[in-house]
Coordinates of C-alpha atoms and ligand atoms in Angstrom, one line a residue:
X162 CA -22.2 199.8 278.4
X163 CA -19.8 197.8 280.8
X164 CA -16.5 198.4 280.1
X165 CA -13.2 197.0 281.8
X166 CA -9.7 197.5 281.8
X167 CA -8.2 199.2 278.6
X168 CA -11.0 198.8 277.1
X169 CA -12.8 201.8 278.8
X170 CA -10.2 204.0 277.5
X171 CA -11.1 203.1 273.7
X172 CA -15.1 204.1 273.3
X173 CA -15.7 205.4 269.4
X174 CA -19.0 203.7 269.2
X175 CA -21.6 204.8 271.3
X176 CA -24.9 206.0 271.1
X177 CA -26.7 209.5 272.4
X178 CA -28.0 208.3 275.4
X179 CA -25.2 206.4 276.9
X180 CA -22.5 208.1 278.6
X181 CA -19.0 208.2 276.1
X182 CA -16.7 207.3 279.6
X183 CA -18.0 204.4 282.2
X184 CA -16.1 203.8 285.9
X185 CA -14.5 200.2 285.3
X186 CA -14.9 197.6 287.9
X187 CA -12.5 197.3 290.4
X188 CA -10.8 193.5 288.9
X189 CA -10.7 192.6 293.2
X190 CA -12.7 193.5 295.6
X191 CA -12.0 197.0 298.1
X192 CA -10.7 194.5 300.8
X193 CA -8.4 192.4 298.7
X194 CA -5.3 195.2 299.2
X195 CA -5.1 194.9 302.8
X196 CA -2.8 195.7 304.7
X197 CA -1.3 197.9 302.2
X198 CA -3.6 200.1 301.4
X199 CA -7.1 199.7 303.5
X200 CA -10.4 199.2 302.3
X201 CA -12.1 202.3 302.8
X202 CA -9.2 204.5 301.0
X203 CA -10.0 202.2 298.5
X204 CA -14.1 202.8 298.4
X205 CA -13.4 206.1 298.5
X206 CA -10.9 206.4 296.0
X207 CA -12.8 203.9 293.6
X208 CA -16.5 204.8 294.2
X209 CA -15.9 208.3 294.8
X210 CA -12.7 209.9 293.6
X211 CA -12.5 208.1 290.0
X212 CA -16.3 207.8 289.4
X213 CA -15.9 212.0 289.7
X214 CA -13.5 212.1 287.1
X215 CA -15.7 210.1 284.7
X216 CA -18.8 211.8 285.7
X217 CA -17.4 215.2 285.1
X218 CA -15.8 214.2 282.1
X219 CA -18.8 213.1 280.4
X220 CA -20.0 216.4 281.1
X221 CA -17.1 217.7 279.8
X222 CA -17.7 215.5 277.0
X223 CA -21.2 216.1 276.1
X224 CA -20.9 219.8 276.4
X225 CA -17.9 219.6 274.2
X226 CA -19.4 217.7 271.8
X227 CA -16.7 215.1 271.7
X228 CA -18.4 212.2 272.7
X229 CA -16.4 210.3 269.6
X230 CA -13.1 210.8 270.8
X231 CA -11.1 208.0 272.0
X232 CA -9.9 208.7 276.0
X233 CA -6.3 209.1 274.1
X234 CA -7.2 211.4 271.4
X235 CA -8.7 213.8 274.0
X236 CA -5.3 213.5 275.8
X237 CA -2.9 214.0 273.4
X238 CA -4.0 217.0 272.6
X239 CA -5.1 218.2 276.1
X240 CA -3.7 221.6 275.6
X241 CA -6.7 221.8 272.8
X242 CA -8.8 221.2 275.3
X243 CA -10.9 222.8 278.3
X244 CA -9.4 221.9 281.7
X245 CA -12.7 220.1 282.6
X246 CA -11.3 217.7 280.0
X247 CA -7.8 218.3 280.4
X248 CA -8.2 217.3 284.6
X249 CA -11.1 214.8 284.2
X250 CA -9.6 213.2 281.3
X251 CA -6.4 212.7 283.2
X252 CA -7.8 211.4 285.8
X253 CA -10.3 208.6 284.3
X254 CA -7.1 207.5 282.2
X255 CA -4.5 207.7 285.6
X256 CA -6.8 205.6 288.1
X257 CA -8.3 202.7 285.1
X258 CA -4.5 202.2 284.8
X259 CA -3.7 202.1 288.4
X260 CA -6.2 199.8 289.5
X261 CA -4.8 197.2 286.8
X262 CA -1.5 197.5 287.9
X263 CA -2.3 196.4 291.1
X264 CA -2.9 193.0 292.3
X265 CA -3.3 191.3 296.1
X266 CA 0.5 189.0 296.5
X267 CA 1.9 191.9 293.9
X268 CA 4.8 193.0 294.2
X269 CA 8.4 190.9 294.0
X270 CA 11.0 191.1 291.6
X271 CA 10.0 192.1 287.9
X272 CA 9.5 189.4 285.2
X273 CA 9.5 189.3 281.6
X274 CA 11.2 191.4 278.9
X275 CA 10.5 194.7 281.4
X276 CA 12.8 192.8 284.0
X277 CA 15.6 192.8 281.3
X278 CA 14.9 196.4 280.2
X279 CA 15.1 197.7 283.9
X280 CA 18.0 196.0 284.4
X281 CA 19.8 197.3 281.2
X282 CA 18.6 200.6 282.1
X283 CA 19.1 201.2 285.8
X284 CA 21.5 198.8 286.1
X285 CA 19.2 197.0 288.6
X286 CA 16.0 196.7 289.8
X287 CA 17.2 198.4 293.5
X288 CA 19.0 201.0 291.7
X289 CA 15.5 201.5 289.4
X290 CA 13.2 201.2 292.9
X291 CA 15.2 203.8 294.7
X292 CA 15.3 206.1 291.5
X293 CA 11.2 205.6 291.5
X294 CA 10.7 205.6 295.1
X295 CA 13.0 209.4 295.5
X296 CA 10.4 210.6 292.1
X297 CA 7.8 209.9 294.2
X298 CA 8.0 211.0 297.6
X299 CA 10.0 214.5 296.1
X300 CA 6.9 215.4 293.8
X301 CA 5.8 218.4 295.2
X302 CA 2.2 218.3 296.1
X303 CA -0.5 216.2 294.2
X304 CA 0.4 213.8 291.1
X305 CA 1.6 211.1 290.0
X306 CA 5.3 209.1 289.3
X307 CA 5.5 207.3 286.2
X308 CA 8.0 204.5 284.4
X309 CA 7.8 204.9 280.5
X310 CA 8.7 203.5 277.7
X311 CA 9.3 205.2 274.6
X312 CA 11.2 204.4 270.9
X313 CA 12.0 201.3 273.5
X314 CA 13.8 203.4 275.9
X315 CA 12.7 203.1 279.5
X316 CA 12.5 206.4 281.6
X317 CA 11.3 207.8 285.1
X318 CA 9.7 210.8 285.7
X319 CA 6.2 212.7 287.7
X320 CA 3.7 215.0 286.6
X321 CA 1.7 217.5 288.4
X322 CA -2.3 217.0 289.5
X323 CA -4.2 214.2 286.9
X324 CA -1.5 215.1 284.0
X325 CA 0.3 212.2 282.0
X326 CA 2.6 211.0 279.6
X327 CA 0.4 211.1 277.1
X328 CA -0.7 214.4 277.0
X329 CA 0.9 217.1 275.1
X330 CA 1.5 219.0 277.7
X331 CA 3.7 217.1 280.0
X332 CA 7.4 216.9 279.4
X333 CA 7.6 213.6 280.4
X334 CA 6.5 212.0 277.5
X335 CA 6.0 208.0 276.6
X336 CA 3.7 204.8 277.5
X337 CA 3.1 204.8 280.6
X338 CA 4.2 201.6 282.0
X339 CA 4.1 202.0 285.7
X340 CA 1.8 205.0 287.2
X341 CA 1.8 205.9 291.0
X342 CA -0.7 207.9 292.5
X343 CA 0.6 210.2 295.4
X344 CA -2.6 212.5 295.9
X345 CA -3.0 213.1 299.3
X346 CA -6.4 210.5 298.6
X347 CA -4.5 208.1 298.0
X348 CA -2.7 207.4 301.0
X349 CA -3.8 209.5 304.2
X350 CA -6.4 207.6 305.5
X351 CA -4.2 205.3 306.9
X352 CA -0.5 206.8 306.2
X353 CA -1.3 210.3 306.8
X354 CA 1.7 213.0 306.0
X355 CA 4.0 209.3 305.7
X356 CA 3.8 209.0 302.2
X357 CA 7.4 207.4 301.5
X358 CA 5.9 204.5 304.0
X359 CA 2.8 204.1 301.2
X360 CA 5.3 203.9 298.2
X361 CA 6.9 201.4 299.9
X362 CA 3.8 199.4 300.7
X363 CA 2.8 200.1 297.1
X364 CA 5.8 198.0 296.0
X365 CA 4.3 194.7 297.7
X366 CA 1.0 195.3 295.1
X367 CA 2.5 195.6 291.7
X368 CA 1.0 193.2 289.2
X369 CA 4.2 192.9 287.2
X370 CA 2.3 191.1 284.0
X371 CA 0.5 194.1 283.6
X372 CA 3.5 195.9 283.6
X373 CA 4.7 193.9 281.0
X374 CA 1.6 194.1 279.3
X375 CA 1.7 197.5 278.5
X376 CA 5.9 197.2 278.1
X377 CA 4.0 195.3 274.8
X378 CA 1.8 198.3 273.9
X379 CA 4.4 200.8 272.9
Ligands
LIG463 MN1 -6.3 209.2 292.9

């Protein structure tokens, strides 16, 4: 089976000889991100990176026998789980988001009730873009920077390797809004050790009405 957008992330029917997780479709081509982030880091991260994730998780999966989990179930109780699961898991759910939440001519000032809510929580969107921006360039090593939302309050925060808000394990806990990815993967190709200078790049991407989208969701 095909699956797209949130949809992947939602699989309790399925039969035996079908993989439970499938890599969704990129919704634009490799190229349509350029000059922000080029074509091949996005090939590789695509076609290669994520398609690892949900290769191993099916693994994970089958071996498990927990191929009629929902994506969410397996992450909300990740500490349950093995870290093939745990890390793949992560990982599947982290880059299906991302690639939504970009578009090509992203990017401007937010829209939409998630405007108002950044406003009324950060006071503005500057003062919420630098908060973001310092999250992410100041997580140490691999991981990713998140905007949540949760019992409708808005809140900034990063987790380590392919962790997320939804997993029990994080403490930064919430619908994940907004997720950046600042693996080394993500970026170096063409903004090697620079990563602030990708962040800010990143900015001139993000598909706001998915943003909002999700703002819906929780
Ligand atoms: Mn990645």
């Amino acid at each position: 089976m095909r699956l797209t957008g949130d949809v992947a992330f939602a699989t309790p029917f399925f039969k035996a000889d079908e993989p439970a997780f499938t890599l969704p479709d990129l919704p634009y081509p490799t190229s349509a991100l350029e000059p922000n982030i080029d074509t091949m880091t996005m090939e590789i991260h695509h076609g290669k990176h994520h398609k690892a994730y949900v290769d191993n998780l099916n693994k994970a999966v089958n071996e498990g026998k927990l191929n009629n989990k929902k994506l969410e179930e397996l992450l909300g109780q990740a500490s349950k789980y093995s870290p093939a699961i745990h890390n793949n898991g992560g990982g599947h759910y982290n880059h299906s988001m991302f690639w939504t939440l970009m578009k090509p001519a992203g990017g401007g000032d937010p829209t939409g009730p998630v405007a108002e809510a950044i406003n009324s929580t950060f006071g503005s969107f500057a003062a919420f873009k630098e908060k973001f921006n310092t999250t992410a360039t100041s997580r140490f090593g691999s991981g990713w920077a998140w905007l949540v939302a949760k019992d409708g309050k808005l809140n900034i925060g990063s987790t380590p390797n392919q962790d997320n808000p939804l997993m029990d394990v994080s403490d930064l806990k919430g619908q994940p809004l907004i997720g950046l990815d600042v693996w080394e993967h993500a970026y170096y190709l063409k903004y090697q050790n620079k990563r602030a200078d990708y962040v800010n790049a990143w900015w001139n991407l993000l598909n706001w009405d998915e943003v909002n989208r999700r703002f819906k969701l929780q």
